[in-house]
Coordinates of C-alpha atoms in Angstrom, one line a residue:
M1 CA -3.5 -3.4 -37.0
Q2 CA -5.8 -1.9 -39.6
T3 CA -5.8 1.4 -41.4
A4 CA -9.0 3.4 -41.6
A5 CA -9.6 5.8 -44.5
D6 CA -11.5 8.3 -42.4
A7 CA -13.5 8.7 -39.1
G8 CA -16.5 6.8 -40.5
D9 CA -14.3 3.9 -41.6
A10 CA -12.6 3.8 -38.2
A11 CA -16.0 3.5 -36.5
T12 CA -16.9 0.5 -38.8
L13 CA -13.6 -1.2 -38.1
L14 CA -13.8 -0.7 -34.3
A15 CA -17.3 -2.1 -34.2
A16 CA -16.1 -5.3 -35.8
V17 CA -13.5 -6.0 -33.1
P18 CA -14.6 -8.7 -30.6
A19 CA -16.2 -7.1 -27.5
G20 CA -13.7 -8.4 -25.0
R21 CA -10.6 -6.8 -26.6
R22 CA -8.9 -3.5 -26.0
V23 CA -8.9 -1.2 -29.0
A24 CA -6.8 1.8 -29.9
L25 CA -6.9 4.7 -32.3
V26 CA -3.6 6.2 -33.5
D27 CA -3.3 9.1 -36.0
P28 CA -1.2 7.8 -38.9
R29 CA 0.9 11.0 -38.8
F30 CA 1.9 10.3 -35.1
V31 CA 5.6 11.1 -34.3
G32 CA 6.9 10.1 -30.9
H33 CA 8.7 7.6 -28.7
V34 CA 7.6 4.0 -28.5
H35 CA 7.5 4.3 -24.7
A36 CA 5.1 7.2 -25.0
L37 CA 2.7 4.9 -26.9
R38 CA 3.2 2.2 -24.2
L39 CA 2.2 4.6 -21.5
G40 CA -0.8 5.7 -23.4
L41 CA -2.0 2.5 -24.9
T42 CA -0.9 -0.5 -22.8
D43 CA -1.5 0.4 -19.1
P44 CA -4.2 -2.0 -17.9
R45 CA -5.2 0.0 -14.9
F46 CA -7.3 2.5 -16.8
A47 CA -10.5 2.1 -18.8
A48 CA -9.4 4.7 -21.3
A49 CA -6.2 6.6 -21.8
T50 CA -4.7 9.0 -24.3
V51 CA -1.5 10.8 -25.4
P52 CA -1.5 13.3 -28.2
G53 CA -2.4 11.5 -31.4
A54 CA -3.5 8.2 -29.7
L55 CA -6.3 6.9 -27.7
T56 CA -7.1 3.4 -26.1
A57 CA -10.2 1.9 -24.5
Q58 CA -10.6 -1.2 -22.4
P59 CA -13.7 -3.4 -23.1
E60 CA -15.7 -1.5 -20.4
A61 CA -15.1 1.8 -22.3
R62 CA -15.6 0.4 -25.8
G63 CA -19.3 1.4 -26.0
A64 CA -18.6 5.0 -24.9
L65 CA -15.7 5.1 -27.5
L66 CA -18.0 4.0 -30.4
R67 CA -20.7 6.5 -29.3
A68 CA -18.2 9.3 -29.2
L69 CA -16.7 8.4 -32.5
R70 CA -20.0 8.2 -34.2
R71 CA -21.1 11.5 -32.8
T72 CA -17.8 13.1 -34.0
T73 CA -18.4 11.5 -37.4
A74 CA -21.9 12.8 -37.6
A75 CA -20.8 16.3 -36.6
V76 CA -17.9 16.7 -39.1
G77 CA -18.8 14.1 -41.7
A78 CA -17.5 10.6 -42.3
G79 CA -14.9 11.7 -44.8
A80 CA -13.9 15.0 -43.2
P81 CA -10.2 15.6 -42.7
V82 CA -8.7 14.5 -39.4
V83 CA -7.3 18.0 -38.6
A84 CA -9.7 20.4 -36.9
P85 CA -9.7 24.2 -37.3
E86 CA -6.9 26.1 -35.6
T87 CA -9.5 27.7 -33.4
D88 CA -9.7 24.5 -31.3
P89 CA -8.5 25.1 -27.7
A90 CA -5.6 22.6 -27.7
P91 CA -3.5 21.2 -30.5
E92 CA -3.8 17.6 -29.2
D93 CA -7.6 17.9 -29.5
R94 CA -7.4 18.7 -33.3
T95 CA -6.9 15.0 -34.2
V96 CA -9.6 12.3 -34.2
P97 CA -8.1 10.6 -31.1
G98 CA -7.9 13.9 -29.3
R99 CA -11.5 14.8 -30.2
I100 CA -12.7 11.4 -29.1
A101 CA -10.9 11.7 -25.8
V102 CA -12.6 15.1 -25.1
A103 CA -16.0 13.6 -26.1
L104 CA -15.4 10.6 -23.8
E105 CA -14.7 12.9 -20.8
A106 CA -17.8 15.0 -21.7
E107 CA -19.9 11.8 -21.5
G108 CA -18.4 11.0 -18.0
T109 CA -15.7 8.4 -18.9
D110 CA -12.4 9.1 -17.1
V111 CA -9.6 9.3 -19.6
K112 CA -6.1 8.9 -18.2
R113 CA -3.5 11.3 -19.6
P114 CA -0.1 9.9 -18.4
E115 CA 2.8 12.4 -17.8
L116 CA 5.3 12.0 -20.6
G117 CA 8.1 14.2 -19.2
S118 CA 10.9 14.3 -21.9
L119 CA 9.1 11.8 -24.1
T120 CA 7.8 13.1 -27.4
A121 CA 4.2 12.4 -28.6
T122 CA 2.7 14.7 -31.2
V123 CA 0.9 14.9 -34.6
P124 CA 2.7 17.4 -36.8
T125 CA 0.5 19.2 -39.4
D126 CA 3.2 20.1 -41.9
A127 CA 6.7 19.1 -43.0
G128 CA 8.4 21.7 -40.8
A129 CA 6.6 20.6 -37.7
R130 CA 7.3 17.0 -38.5
A131 CA 11.1 17.7 -38.8
V132 CA 11.0 19.5 -35.4
A133 CA 9.1 16.6 -33.8
E134 CA 11.5 14.0 -35.2
S135 CA 14.5 15.9 -34.0
A136 CA 13.0 16.1 -30.5
R137 CA 12.3 12.4 -30.6
D138 CA 15.8 11.5 -31.7
A139 CA 17.4 13.8 -29.1
V140 CA 16.0 11.7 -26.2
D141 CA 17.0 8.1 -25.5
D142 CA 13.7 6.2 -25.2
E143 CA 15.2 3.3 -23.4
A144 CA 17.1 5.5 -20.8
V145 CA 13.8 7.2 -20.0
R146 CA 12.1 3.9 -19.7
L147 CA 14.7 2.6 -17.3
R148 CA 14.6 5.9 -15.3
S149 CA 10.8 5.8 -15.1
A150 CA 10.9 2.2 -13.7
V151 CA 12.3 3.6 -10.4
K152 CA 9.8 5.1 -7.9
A153 CA 9.9 8.8 -7.6
H154 CA 10.1 9.0 -3.8
D155 CA 12.1 6.2 -2.1
G156 CA 14.4 5.8 0.8
F157 CA 18.1 6.7 0.8
F158 CA 19.3 3.1 0.8
T159 CA 17.0 2.0 -1.9
T160 CA 17.7 5.0 -4.1
F161 CA 21.5 4.8 -3.9
A162 CA 22.3 1.2 -3.0
I163 CA 19.6 -0.8 -4.8
S164 CA 17.9 1.0 -7.7
P165 CA 21.1 1.9 -9.7
Y166 CA 21.4 -1.8 -10.6
S167 CA 18.0 -3.4 -9.8
R168 CA 16.4 -1.5 -12.8
Y169 CA 18.8 -3.4 -15.1
I170 CA 17.7 -6.7 -13.4
A171 CA 14.1 -5.6 -14.1
R172 CA 15.0 -5.1 -17.8
W173 CA 16.7 -8.5 -17.9
C174 CA 13.6 -10.1 -16.5
A175 CA 11.3 -8.2 -19.0
R176 CA 13.4 -9.4 -22.0
R177 CA 13.1 -13.0 -20.8
G178 CA 9.3 -12.8 -20.4
L179 CA 9.3 -12.9 -16.6
T180 CA 6.4 -11.3 -14.8
P181 CA 6.4 -9.0 -11.7
N182 CA 4.3 -11.7 -9.9
Q183 CA 7.1 -14.3 -10.5
V184 CA 9.7 -11.9 -9.2
T185 CA 7.5 -11.1 -6.2
T186 CA 7.1 -14.8 -5.4
A187 CA 10.9 -15.3 -5.8
S188 CA 11.4 -12.5 -3.3
L189 CA 9.0 -14.1 -0.8
I190 CA 10.7 -17.5 -1.2
T191 CA 14.1 -16.0 -0.7
A192 CA 12.9 -14.2 2.5
L193 CA 11.4 -17.4 3.8
V194 CA 14.7 -19.3 3.2
A195 CA 16.5 -16.4 5.0
A196 CA 14.1 -16.9 8.0
G197 CA 14.9 -20.6 7.9
A198 CA 18.6 -19.9 7.9
A199 CA 18.1 -17.6 10.9
A200 CA 16.2 -20.3 12.7
T201 CA 19.2 -22.5 12.7
G202 CA 20.7 -20.4 15.5
T203 CA 24.2 -20.8 14.1
R204 CA 26.6 -18.0 13.1
G205 CA 26.8 -19.4 9.6
G206 CA 23.0 -19.4 9.5
Y207 CA 22.8 -15.8 10.6
I208 CA 25.3 -14.7 8.0
A209 CA 23.4 -16.5 5.3
A210 CA 20.2 -15.1 6.6
G211 CA 21.5 -11.5 6.4
I212 CA 22.7 -12.0 2.8
L213 CA 19.5 -13.6 1.7
L214 CA 17.4 -10.9 3.3
L215 CA 19.2 -8.3 1.2
V216 CA 18.8 -10.4 -1.9
S217 CA 15.1 -10.7 -1.1
F218 CA 14.9 -6.9 -0.9
V219 CA 16.7 -6.4 -4.2
L220 CA 14.0 -8.7 -5.8
D221 CA 11.3 -6.7 -3.9
C222 CA 12.5 -3.6 -5.6
T223 CA 12.9 -5.3 -8.9
D224 CA 9.3 -6.5 -9.1
G225 CA 7.8 -3.0 -8.9
Q226 CA 10.4 -1.7 -11.4
L227 CA 9.6 -4.6 -13.7
A228 CA 5.9 -3.7 -13.5
R229 CA 6.6 0.0 -14.3
Y230 CA 9.2 -0.9 -17.0
S231 CA 6.9 -3.2 -18.9
L232 CA 3.6 -1.8 -17.6
Q233 CA 2.5 -5.2 -16.3
Y234 CA 0.0 -4.2 -13.7
S235 CA -2.5 -6.7 -12.4
T236 CA -5.0 -7.3 -9.6
M237 CA -3.0 -10.4 -8.4
G238 CA 0.2 -8.3 -8.5
A239 CA -1.5 -5.6 -6.4
W240 CA -2.4 -8.2 -3.8
L241 CA 1.0 -9.9 -3.7
D242 CA 2.9 -6.6 -3.6
A243 CA 0.6 -5.3 -0.8
T244 CA 0.9 -8.4 1.5
F245 CA 4.2 -10.1 0.9
D246 CA 6.4 -7.3 2.3
R247 CA 4.8 -7.7 5.7
A248 CA 4.8 -11.5 5.5
K249 CA 8.5 -11.6 4.7
E250 CA 9.5 -9.2 7.5
Y251 CA 7.4 -10.9 10.2
A252 CA 8.4 -14.4 9.1
Y253 CA 12.0 -13.3 9.4
Y254 CA 11.2 -12.0 13.0
A255 CA 9.9 -15.5 13.8
G256 CA 13.0 -17.1 12.3
L257 CA 15.3 -15.0 14.4
A258 CA 13.2 -15.9 17.5
I259 CA 13.4 -19.6 16.8
G260 CA 17.2 -19.3 16.2
A261 CA 17.7 -17.4 19.5
V262 CA 15.7 -20.1 21.4
R263 CA 18.0 -22.8 19.9
G264 CA 20.9 -20.7 21.2
G265 CA 19.5 -20.5 24.7
D266 CA 18.0 -17.0 24.5
D267 CA 14.2 -16.7 24.4
V268 CA 13.4 -13.4 22.6
W269 CA 9.8 -14.2 21.5
V270 CA 8.5 -11.3 23.5
L271 CA 10.9 -8.9 21.7
A272 CA 10.0 -10.4 18.3
L273 CA 6.3 -9.9 19.0
G274 CA 6.9 -6.5 20.4
A275 CA 8.8 -5.5 17.2
M276 CA 5.9 -6.7 15.0
V277 CA 3.3 -4.9 17.2
L278 CA 5.3 -1.7 17.0
Q279 CA 5.8 -1.9 13.3
A280 CA 2.1 -2.7 12.6
C281 CA 1.0 0.2 14.8
R282 CA 3.4 2.5 12.9
H283 CA 1.8 1.4 9.7
V284 CA -1.8 2.0 10.9
V285 CA -0.8 5.5 12.0
D286 CA 0.4 6.2 8.4
F287 CA -2.6 4.6 6.8
S288 CA -5.1 6.3 9.1
F289 CA -3.6 9.8 8.8
N290 CA -3.4 9.5 5.0
E291 CA -7.0 8.3 4.6
A292 CA -8.3 11.0 6.9
N293 CA -6.6 13.6 4.6
H294 CA -7.0 11.8 1.3
D295 CA -9.6 14.3 0.0
A296 CA -9.4 17.0 2.6
V297 CA -9.8 20.6 1.4
A298 CA -8.5 24.0 2.6
N299 CA -5.2 22.6 3.9
T300 CA -3.6 25.7 5.5
S301 CA -1.3 24.0 8.0
P302 CA 1.9 26.0 8.7
T303 CA 3.5 22.7 9.6
A304 CA 2.8 21.4 6.1
A305 CA 4.2 24.7 4.7
L306 CA 7.4 24.2 6.8
S307 CA 7.7 20.6 5.5
D308 CA 7.4 21.8 1.9
K309 CA 10.1 24.5 2.6
L310 CA 12.4 21.8 4.0
D311 CA 11.9 19.7 0.9
S312 CA 13.5 22.4 -1.1
V313 CA 16.8 21.8 0.8
G314 CA 18.3 18.6 -0.7
W315 CA 20.0 17.1 2.4
T316 CA 16.9 17.5 4.6
V317 CA 14.9 15.4 2.2
W318 CA 17.2 12.4 2.6
A319 CA 17.6 13.0 6.3
R320 CA 13.9 13.0 6.9
R321 CA 13.4 9.9 4.8
M322 CA 16.1 8.0 6.8
I323 CA 14.7 9.1 10.2
V324 CA 11.4 7.3 9.5
L325 CA 13.4 4.1 9.0
P326 CA 11.7 2.9 5.8
I327 CA 11.8 -0.6 4.6
G328 CA 15.2 -0.3 2.8
E329 CA 17.0 1.2 5.8
R330 CA 15.2 -1.2 8.2
W331 CA 16.0 -4.3 6.2
A332 CA 19.6 -3.3 5.7
M333 CA 20.0 -2.7 9.5
I334 CA 18.4 -6.1 10.3
A335 CA 20.5 -7.9 7.7
V336 CA 23.8 -6.4 9.0
L337 CA 23.0 -6.9 12.6
T338 CA 21.8 -10.5 12.0
A339 CA 25.2 -11.4 10.4
L340 CA 27.3 -9.6 13.0
T341 CA 25.5 -9.8 16.3
T342 CA 22.7 -11.7 18.0
P343 CA 18.9 -11.8 17.6
R344 CA 18.4 -10.0 20.9
I345 CA 20.5 -7.0 19.7
V346 CA 18.6 -7.1 16.3
F347 CA 15.3 -6.7 18.1
Y348 CA 16.6 -4.1 20.6
A349 CA 17.8 -2.0 17.6
L350 CA 14.5 -2.5 15.8
L351 CA 12.4 -1.5 18.8
I352 CA 14.5 1.6 19.5
G353 CA 14.8 2.7 15.9
C354 CA 11.1 2.1 15.1
A355 CA 10.0 3.8 18.4
L356 CA 12.0 6.9 17.5
A357 CA 10.7 6.9 14.0
A358 CA 7.1 6.5 15.3
C359 CA 7.6 9.5 17.7
Y360 CA 8.9 11.7 14.9
T361 CA 6.2 10.9 12.3
T362 CA 3.3 10.9 14.8
A363 CA 4.4 14.3 16.3
G364 CA 4.6 15.8 12.9
R365 CA 1.1 14.5 12.0
L366 CA -0.3 15.7 15.3
L367 CA 1.0 19.2 14.6
R368 CA -0.4 19.2 11.1
S369 CA -3.8 18.1 12.3
L370 CA -4.0 20.7 15.1
T371 CA -2.9 23.6 12.9
R372 CA -4.7 22.8 9.6
R373 CA -8.1 24.1 8.7
A374 CA -9.6 21.3 6.7
S375 CA -13.0 19.8 6.3
R376 CA -13.2 16.0 6.7
T377 CA -15.3 14.4 4.1
D378 CA -17.8 11.6 4.4
R379 CA -15.4 9.3 2.5
A380 CA -12.6 10.0 5.1
A381 CA -15.0 9.3 8.0
Q382 CA -16.1 6.0 6.4
A383 CA -12.4 5.0 5.8
L384 CA -11.6 5.7 9.4
A385 CA -14.6 3.7 10.6
D386 CA -13.5 0.8 8.4
L387 CA -10.0 1.0 9.7
A388 CA -11.3 1.0 13.3
D389 CA -12.5 -2.6 12.6
S390 CA -15.3 -2.4 15.1
G391 CA -17.2 -5.6 15.7
P392 CA -20.8 -6.4 16.8
L393 CA -20.1 -5.5 20.5
A394 CA -18.8 -2.0 19.8
Q395 CA -21.4 -1.4 17.0
G396 CA -24.1 -2.4 19.5
V397 CA -22.9 0.1 22.0
A398 CA -22.6 2.8 19.3
A399 CA -26.2 2.1 18.2
V400 CA -27.8 2.5 21.6
A401 CA -25.6 5.3 22.9
P402 CA -24.8 7.7 20.1
G403 CA -25.2 10.8 22.3
L404 CA -23.3 9.7 25.4
L405 CA -20.0 10.9 24.2
G406 CA -20.8 14.5 25.3
A407 CA -17.9 16.9 25.2
F408 CA -15.3 14.1 25.0
T409 CA -13.7 13.6 21.6
A410 CA -13.5 10.2 19.9
P411 CA -9.7 9.9 20.2
A412 CA -9.8 10.8 24.0
V413 CA -12.4 8.0 24.6
A414 CA -10.4 5.6 22.5
L415 CA -7.2 6.4 24.3
L416 CA -9.0 6.0 27.7
G417 CA -10.2 2.6 26.6
T418 CA -6.8 1.6 25.4
L419 CA -5.2 2.6 28.7
V420 CA -7.8 0.8 30.7
M421 CA -7.3 -2.4 28.7
I422 CA -3.5 -2.4 28.5
G423 CA -3.3 -1.2 32.1
G424 CA -5.5 -4.1 33.3
A425 CA -3.5 -6.6 31.4
L426 CA -0.2 -5.2 32.8
F427 CA -1.0 -4.4 36.4
L428 CA -4.0 -6.5 37.5
P429 CA -3.2 -10.0 38.9
Y430 CA -2.8 -12.4 36.0
G431 CA -5.9 -14.5 35.5
S432 CA -8.1 -12.1 37.6
L433 CA -11.7 -11.5 36.6
L434 CA -10.8 -7.8 36.9
T435 CA -9.0 -8.1 33.6
V436 CA -12.3 -9.3 32.1
A437 CA -14.0 -6.3 33.7
A438 CA -11.4 -4.1 32.1
A439 CA -12.1 -5.7 28.7
A440 CA -15.8 -5.0 29.3
V441 CA -15.0 -1.3 29.9
Y442 CA -12.9 -1.3 26.8
V443 CA -15.8 -2.7 24.7
V444 CA -18.1 0.1 26.0
L445 CA -15.6 2.9 25.4
S446 CA -14.7 1.5 21.9
G447 CA -18.4 1.7 21.0
L448 CA -18.7 5.2 22.3
A449 CA -15.6 6.3 20.3
V450 CA -17.2 5.3 17.0
A451 CA -20.7 6.4 17.9
R452 CA -20.4 9.5 15.8
P453 CA -18.7 10.1 12.4
L454 CA -15.0 10.4 12.7
K455 CA -14.6 13.9 11.3
G456 CA -12.6 15.6 14.1
A457 CA -9.1 16.9 13.6
L458 CA -7.5 14.1 15.6
D459 CA -10.0 11.3 14.9
W460 CA -7.5 9.5 12.7
L461 CA -5.9 8.4 16.0
V462 CA -8.8 6.2 16.8
P463 CA -7.8 3.2 14.6
P464 CA -4.1 3.3 15.9
F465 CA -5.4 3.3 19.5
F466 CA -7.5 0.3 18.8
R467 CA -4.6 -1.6 17.2
A468 CA -2.4 -0.9 20.1
A469 CA -5.0 -2.0 22.6
E470 CA -5.6 -5.3 20.9
Y471 CA -2.0 -6.2 19.9
V472 CA -0.4 -5.1 23.2
T473 CA -3.1 -6.9 25.3
I474 CA -2.4 -10.1 23.5
L475 CA 1.3 -9.7 23.9
V476 CA 1.1 -8.8 27.6
L477 CA -1.3 -11.6 28.6
A478 CA 0.7 -14.2 26.7
A479 CA 4.0 -13.0 28.2
R480 CA 2.6 -13.0 31.8
S481 CA 1.0 -16.4 31.4
D482 CA 4.1 -18.4 32.0
V483 CA 2.5 -21.0 29.8
P484 CA 5.0 -22.8 27.4
H485 CA 4.8 -21.5 23.8
A486 CA 2.0 -19.0 24.7
V487 CA 4.0 -16.1 23.2
P488 CA 4.7 -17.9 19.8
A489 CA 1.0 -18.7 19.7
A490 CA 0.3 -15.0 20.3
F491 CA 2.7 -14.1 17.6
G492 CA 0.6 -16.3 15.2
L493 CA -2.6 -14.6 16.4
V494 CA -1.3 -11.1 15.9
S495 CA 0.0 -12.1 12.5
A496 CA -3.4 -13.3 11.4
V497 CA -5.2 -10.2 12.7
A498 CA -2.6 -7.9 11.3
Y499 CA -3.0 -9.5 7.8
H500 CA -6.8 -8.6 8.1
H501 CA -5.9 -5.0 8.9
Y502 CA -3.4 -4.7 6.1
D503 CA -5.9 -6.2 3.7
T504 CA -8.5 -3.7 4.8
V505 CA -6.0 -0.8 4.1
Y506 CA -5.2 -1.9 0.6
R507 CA -8.8 -2.5 -0.4
I508 CA -9.6 1.1 0.8
R509 CA -6.6 2.4 -1.1
G510 CA -7.9 0.7 -4.2
G511 CA -11.3 2.4 -4.0
T512 CA -13.3 -0.8 -3.5
G513 CA -14.0 -0.2 0.2
A514 CA -13.4 -2.4 3.3
P515 CA -13.9 -6.1 3.6
P516 CA -17.6 -7.1 3.9
R517 CA -19.3 -6.6 7.3
W518 CA -19.9 -10.3 7.7
L519 CA -16.2 -10.9 7.8
V520 CA -15.7 -8.4 10.6
R521 CA -18.6 -9.8 12.5
T522 CA -17.3 -13.4 12.1
I523 CA -13.9 -12.6 13.5
G524 CA -15.3 -10.5 16.3
G525 CA -13.9 -7.0 15.6
H526 CA -11.0 -5.6 17.6
E527 CA -13.0 -5.4 20.8
G528 CA -14.4 -8.9 20.5
R529 CA -11.1 -10.5 20.0
T530 CA -9.5 -8.5 22.8
A531 CA -12.3 -9.4 25.2
L532 CA -12.1 -13.1 24.2
V533 CA -8.3 -13.2 24.9
A534 CA -8.9 -11.6 28.3
V535 CA -11.5 -14.3 29.1
L536 CA -9.3 -17.1 27.9
A537 CA -6.4 -15.8 30.1
A538 CA -8.8 -15.8 33.1
V539 CA -10.4 -19.2 32.5
L540 CA -7.2 -21.0 31.4
T541 CA -4.8 -19.7 34.0
H542 CA -1.5 -21.4 34.0
A543 CA -2.7 -24.2 31.8
S544 CA -1.4 -25.4 28.5
G545 CA -5.0 -24.8 27.3
F546 CA -4.2 -21.1 26.9
T547 CA -1.6 -21.8 24.3
T548 CA -4.0 -24.2 22.5
A549 CA -6.8 -21.6 22.6
L550 CA -4.5 -18.9 21.2
T551 CA -3.4 -21.2 18.5
A552 CA -6.9 -22.3 17.6
L553 CA -8.0 -18.6 17.5
A554 CA -5.1 -17.7 15.3
V555 CA -5.9 -20.6 12.8
A556 CA -9.6 -19.7 12.7
V557 CA -9.0 -16.0 12.1
A558 CA -6.3 -16.8 9.5
L559 CA -8.5 -19.2 7.6
V560 CA -11.5 -17.0 7.4
V561 CA -9.5 -13.9 6.5
L562 CA -7.3 -15.5 3.9
V563 CA -10.1 -17.4 2.1
E564 CA -12.1 -14.2 1.7
S565 CA -9.1 -12.1 0.9
I566 CA -7.9 -14.5 -1.8
R567 CA -11.4 -14.6 -3.3
F568 CA -11.5 -10.8 -3.5
W569 CA -8.0 -10.2 -4.9
V570 CA -8.4 -12.8 -7.7
S571 CA -11.9 -11.4 -8.6
S572 CA -12.5 -9.0 -11.4
S573 CA -13.6 -6.3 -9.0
A574 CA -10.2 -6.0 -7.3
P575 CA -8.1 -2.9 -8.1
A576 CA -4.7 -3.0 -9.8
V577 CA -2.9 -0.5 -7.5
H578 CA 0.8 0.1 -7.9
D579 CA 3.1 3.1 -7.1
E580 CA 3.9 5.2 -10.1
G581 CA 7.5 5.6 -11.3
E582 CA 9.3 8.9 -11.5
L583 CA 8.4 11.2 -14.4
A584 CA 10.9 11.1 -17.3

């Protein structure tokens, strides 16, 4: 830390700092909470950030900071006082850091201004104002605000009332011992995998241990995000781990339950795969709807207005959050049922609960989409096209037949293709070439569905239809094959493909776009993989080769997807995306 005599001296000192370091400007008269400075000066997700009286810049914004500081120095004089005239529009802009922040924004550099809530951050100009600021600072417990801010603003009932009241203190304990969120995330994954292993024993003691360990894993899962918010330790690796490990933990636990059930004489692999398919399809409905409306304008949906009105009634908020069966409620249900009942009952409860939740959320989104007047943007259309995961076959059809859709809408065509594919897999004789013909029809209809930009009111349904077609087709053909271990192999294949789809979602959320096209082409796109599985089922009828082929396909997809995904998430271009905590 160095003290500058004036603005000109500050520019000289900043220029001397090595280029790869973050720098900060703080007015020497600053009065406020330490956590206010943490929020403004230490969050690694933003190139530049400011609170009243303080400004920080990451290496990529250093050049813009120096230019703005030198322009300010030239305008007011190197030795000019740091307080600007009272005619300035905002008090926080009367200090040198405040002036520089405004100059940075004028140049085009985004400057993050974190919400401080009850935290104090100000630069008093006289003794009276300083006394008031110090009184306001002393009246608020900085540490209590920091702990409260570590908890997500909007969470499920179980998480809010059964986990967060004590997990935030675990997060503080971890922070004081130098543990990182990534270490806690990894501990949560390991605990969940041990829980899956306990469930795989197929014994009552194993099931009880599995239920307890699953809850411990969830506590750690909440703790890692709270630790990140408490200590502002955000990272690209943390974003990747947080985005993928929740799904890996849950689906690994499904597999553990299925293995344990088989050891007890009850084969529930079809139910396990069905639960994973339903959960993954629920998620893509959420992702697709949110991306379609990410930057929509003119939202006049009366359904949205009704939802906002219901949010003003306290009990309805919690009821609606519980109805959708979020991860906290879902994992609590799984843990308790695992300990007290059987894997079959666990999966029945999961399928029924998730199906009801899916119907509730999808119906609400359909009503919002049909009643709102909003313009879909090019960004939204591109996000939906990326989520569709169309491979070379569908893209080829779209390229040669962009005008054949006619009066039909994209979701109608996608739904028709999905019904043809799933219907063929379900009702045509297993191993028949007619199933391959159904797959060919699905490829054509998939291409027609994405032949035009997905800007319609219901076009966000296209990616969920494609996910359902691919996942359910794999499930049905494996279940109907009567080939030993075909369903577990299909479970592995759907897991690998689902990872690719989740990876796509989180890249889009981070603003870096979908995975490269070569990756989608290499793994065939949704229509290519679906058609390939249909061909394998026809060619390898009632042969162990079908299991081998599914396993080989799963391994190939997993290797390609994981290698490229790891390369991306550890690169400097990956986004550090985390949910924000509640305002103080």
